Coordinates of N, CA and C in Angstrom, one line a residue:
M237 N -142.7 107.2 62.8 CA -141.4 107.2 63.4 C -140.9 105.8 63.4
E238 N -141.7 104.8 63.7 CA -141.3 103.5 63.8 C -140.9 102.8 62.4
S239 N -141.7 103.3 61.5 CA -141.4 102.8 60.1 C -140.1 103.3 59.7
C240 N -139.7 104.5 60.0 CA -138.4 105.1 59.5 C -137.3 104.3 60.3
R241 N -137.5 104.0 61.6 CA -136.5 103.3 62.4 C -136.2 101.9 61.7
G242 N -137.3 101.3 61.4 CA -137.2 99.9 60.8 C -136.6 100.0 59.4
G243 N -137.0 101.0 58.6 CA -136.4 101.2 57.3 C -135.0 101.5 57.3
A244 N -134.6 102.4 58.3 CA -133.1 102.7 58.4 C -132.3 101.4 58.6
K245 N -132.9 100.5 59.5 CA -132.1 99.3 59.9 C -132.1 98.3 58.7
D246 N -133.2 98.2 57.9 CA -133.2 97.4 56.7 C -132.2 97.9 55.7
L247 N -132.2 99.2 55.5 CA -131.3 99.8 54.5 C -129.8 99.5 54.9
E248 N -129.6 99.6 56.2 CA -128.2 99.5 56.7 C -127.7 98.0 56.7
T249 N -128.6 97.1 57.0 CA -128.2 95.7 57.2 C -128.5 94.8 56.0
K250 N -129.5 95.2 55.1 CA -129.8 94.3 54.0 C -129.6 95.0 52.6
F251 N -130.2 96.2 52.4 CA -130.2 96.7 51.0 C -128.8 97.3 50.6
I252 N -128.2 98.1 51.5 CA -126.9 98.7 51.1 C -125.9 97.6 50.9
P253 N -125.8 96.6 51.8 CA -124.9 95.5 51.6 C -125.2 94.7 50.3
L254 N -126.5 94.5 50.0 CA -126.8 93.8 48.8 C -126.3 94.6 47.5
V255 N -126.5 95.8 47.5 CA -126.0 96.7 46.4 C -124.4 96.6 46.4
E256 N -123.9 96.7 47.5 CA -122.4 96.7 47.5 C -121.9 95.4 47.0
H257 N -122.6 94.2 47.3 CA -122.2 92.9 46.9 C -122.1 92.9 45.3
H258 N -123.2 93.4 44.7 CA -123.3 93.4 43.3 C -122.3 94.3 42.7
M259 N -122.0 95.4 43.4 CA -120.9 96.4 42.9 C -119.6 95.6 42.9
R260 N -119.3 94.9 43.9 CA -118.0 94.2 44.0 C -117.8 93.2 42.9
K261 N -119.0 92.6 42.6 CA -118.9 91.5 41.5 C -118.5 92.2 40.2
I262 N -119.0 93.4 39.9 CA -118.6 94.1 38.7 C -117.1 94.6 38.9
Q263 N -116.9 95.1 40.0 CA -115.6 95.7 40.2 C -114.4 94.7 40.2
S264 N -114.8 93.4 40.4 CA -113.8 92.4 40.3 C -113.3 92.2 38.9
V265 N -114.0 92.6 37.9 CA -113.6 92.5 36.5 C -112.8 93.7 36.2
P266 N -111.5 93.5 35.7 CA -110.6 94.7 35.4 C -111.4 95.7 34.5
E267 N -111.1 97.0 34.8 CA -111.8 98.0 34.1 C -111.7 97.8 32.6
A268 N -110.6 97.5 32.1 CA -110.4 97.4 30.6 C -111.3 96.3 30.0
K269 N -111.7 95.3 30.8 CA -112.4 94.1 30.3 C -114.0 94.3 30.6
R270 N -114.4 95.4 31.3 CA -115.7 95.5 31.6 C -116.6 95.8 30.3
T271 N -117.7 95.2 30.1 CA -118.6 95.5 29.0 C -119.3 96.8 29.3
A272 N -119.9 97.4 28.2 CA -120.6 98.6 28.4 C -121.8 98.5 29.3
R273 N -122.3 97.2 29.2 CA -123.5 97.0 30.2 C -123.0 97.0 31.6
Q274 N -121.8 96.4 31.9 CA -121.3 96.3 33.3 C -121.0 97.7 33.7
V275 N -120.4 98.5 32.9 CA -120.1 99.9 33.3 C -121.4 100.7 33.6
Q276 N -122.3 100.5 32.8 CA -123.7 101.2 33.1 C -124.3 100.7 34.4
R277 N -124.3 99.4 34.6 CA -124.9 98.7 35.7 C -124.1 99.2 37.0
L278 N -122.8 99.2 36.9 CA -122.0 99.7 38.1 C -122.5 101.2 38.4
R279 N -122.6 102.0 37.5 CA -123.0 103.4 37.7 C -124.4 103.5 38.3
E280 N -125.3 102.6 37.8 CA -126.6 102.5 38.4 C -126.6 102.0 39.9
L281 N -125.8 101.1 40.1 CA -125.6 100.6 41.5 C -125.0 101.6 42.4
E282 N -124.1 102.4 41.9 CA -123.5 103.5 42.7 C -124.5 104.5 43.0
Q283 N -125.4 104.9 42.1 CA -126.4 105.8 42.3 C -127.4 105.3 43.4
T284 N -127.8 104.0 43.2 CA -128.7 103.4 44.0 C -128.2 103.4 45.5
K285 N -126.9 103.1 45.6 CA -126.3 103.1 47.0 C -126.3 104.5 47.6
Q286 N -126.0 105.5 46.8 CA -126.0 106.9 47.3 C -127.5 107.2 47.7
H287 N -128.4 106.9 46.9 CA -129.8 107.2 47.3 C -130.2 106.5 48.6
F288 N -129.8 105.2 48.7 CA -130.2 104.4 49.9 C -129.5 105.0 51.1
E289 N -128.2 105.5 51.0 CA -127.6 106.2 52.1 C -128.3 107.5 52.6
E290 N -128.7 108.2 51.5 CA -129.4 109.5 51.9 C -130.8 109.1 52.6
C291 N -131.5 108.2 52.1 CA -132.7 107.7 52.7 C -132.4 107.2 54.1
M292 N -131.4 106.4 54.3 CA -131.1 105.9 55.6 C -130.7 107.0 56.6
G293 N -130.1 108.0 56.2 CA -129.7 109.1 57.1 C -131.1 109.8 57.5
C294 N -131.9 110.0 56.6 CA -133.2 110.7 56.9 C -134.0 109.8 57.8
F295 N -134.1 108.6 57.4 CA -134.9 107.7 58.3 C -134.3 107.6 59.7
K296 N -133.0 107.5 59.8 CA -132.4 107.5 61.2 C -132.7 108.7 61.9
D297 N -132.6 109.9 61.2 CA -133.0 111.2 62.0 C -134.4 111.2 62.5
I298 N -135.3 110.7 61.6 CA -136.7 110.7 62.1 C -136.9 109.7 63.1
G299 N -136.4 108.5 63.0 CA -136.5 107.4 63.9 C -135.9 107.6 65.3
Q300 N -134.9 108.4 65.3 CA -134.2 108.8 66.5 C -134.8 110.1 67.1
G301 N -135.6 110.8 66.4 CA -136.2 112.0 66.9 C -135.2 113.2 66.8
S302 N -134.2 113.1 65.9 CA -133.2 114.0 65.8 C -133.7 115.4 65.1
I303 N -134.8 115.3 64.4 CA -135.3 116.4 63.8 C -136.8 116.5 64.3
P304 N -137.3 117.8 64.4 CA -138.7 118.1 65.0 C -139.7 117.4 64.1
P305 N -140.8 116.9 64.7 CA -141.8 116.2 64.0 C -142.5 117.0 62.8
Y306 N -142.5 118.3 63.0 CA -143.1 119.1 61.9 C -142.3 119.1 60.6
E307 N -141.0 118.7 60.7 CA -140.1 118.6 59.5 C -140.1 117.2 58.9
W308 N -140.6 116.2 59.6 CA -140.5 114.8 59.2 C -141.0 114.6 57.7
Q309 N -142.2 115.0 57.5 CA -142.9 114.9 56.2 C -142.1 115.5 55.1
K310 N -141.7 116.8 55.3 CA -141.0 117.5 54.3 C -139.7 116.9 54.0
R311 N -138.9 116.5 55.0 CA -137.6 115.9 54.8 C -137.7 114.5 54.1
F312 N -138.7 113.7 54.6 CA -138.9 112.4 54.0 C -139.2 112.5 52.6
Q313 N -140.1 113.4 52.2 CA -140.6 113.4 50.8 C -139.5 114.0 50.0
M314 N -138.7 114.9 50.5 CA -137.5 115.5 49.8 C -136.5 114.4 49.4
V315 N -136.2 113.5 50.3 CA -135.2 112.5 50.1 C -135.8 111.4 49.2
T316 N -137.1 111.1 49.3 CA -137.7 109.9 48.7 C -138.4 110.3 47.4
G317 N -138.4 111.6 47.0 CA -139.0 112.0 45.8 C -140.5 112.0 45.9
G318 N -141.0 112.5 47.1 CA -142.4 112.7 47.4 C -143.1 111.5 47.9
K319 N -142.5 110.4 48.2 CA -143.1 109.2 48.7 C -143.3 109.3 50.2
D320 N -144.2 108.5 50.7 CA -144.5 108.4 52.1 C -143.8 107.0 52.7
P321 N -143.6 106.9 54.0 CA -142.9 105.8 54.5 C -143.4 104.5 54.1
V322 N -144.7 104.3 54.0 CA -145.3 103.0 53.6 C -145.0 102.7 52.1
A323 N -145.0 103.7 51.3 CA -144.6 103.4 49.9 C -143.2 103.0 49.8
V324 N -142.4 103.6 50.5 CA -140.9 103.3 50.4 C -140.7 101.9 51.0
M325 N -141.4 101.5 52.1 CA -141.3 100.1 52.6 C -141.7 99.1 51.5
R326 N -142.8 99.4 50.9 CA -143.3 98.5 49.8 C -142.2 98.4 48.7
R327 N -141.6 99.5 48.4 CA -140.5 99.5 47.3 C -139.3 98.6 47.7
L328 N -139.0 98.8 49.0 CA -137.9 97.9 49.6 C -138.3 96.5 49.6
Q329 N -139.5 96.2 49.9 CA -140.0 94.8 49.8 C -139.9 94.2 48.4
K330 N -140.3 95.1 47.4 CA -140.1 94.5 46.0 C -138.7 94.3 45.6
I331 N -137.8 95.3 46.1 CA -136.4 95.0 45.8 C -135.9 93.8 46.4
T332 N -136.4 93.5 47.6 CA -135.9 92.2 48.2 C -136.5 91.0 47.4
E333 N -137.7 91.1 46.9 CA -138.2 90.0 46.2 C -137.5 89.8 44.8
N334 N -137.0 90.9 44.3 CA -136.4 90.8 43.0 C -134.9 91.0 43.1
A335 N -134.3 90.6 44.2 CA -132.9 90.8 44.5 C -132.0 90.0 43.5
S336 N -132.5 88.9 43.1 CA -131.7 88.1 42.1 C -131.6 88.8 40.8
D337 N -132.5 89.8 40.5 CA -132.4 90.5 39.2 C -131.3 91.6 39.2
L338 N -130.8 92.0 40.4 CA -129.8 93.0 40.5 C -128.6 92.8 39.7

């Protein structure tokens, strides 16, 4: 429960804003002048943002006790592709470490 509460906060205050920052950089280039790589990267960033938002919603629900404990594991794994909270936190840490590569 505590991992989810912390994960939701990190997604909301660090990771989603980081993704949005990189999206804005690409979006500042007029559509007609974007390279194929930029278009692809923007699409990837949009998908990443959507996934982070889904995870954040799940994490918040679990962290706030909005869903019954017996549903936590099922819902968490559904949103994260079968991962447990510790694996997701490790992944977020790796993303933070590699943020310059976004």
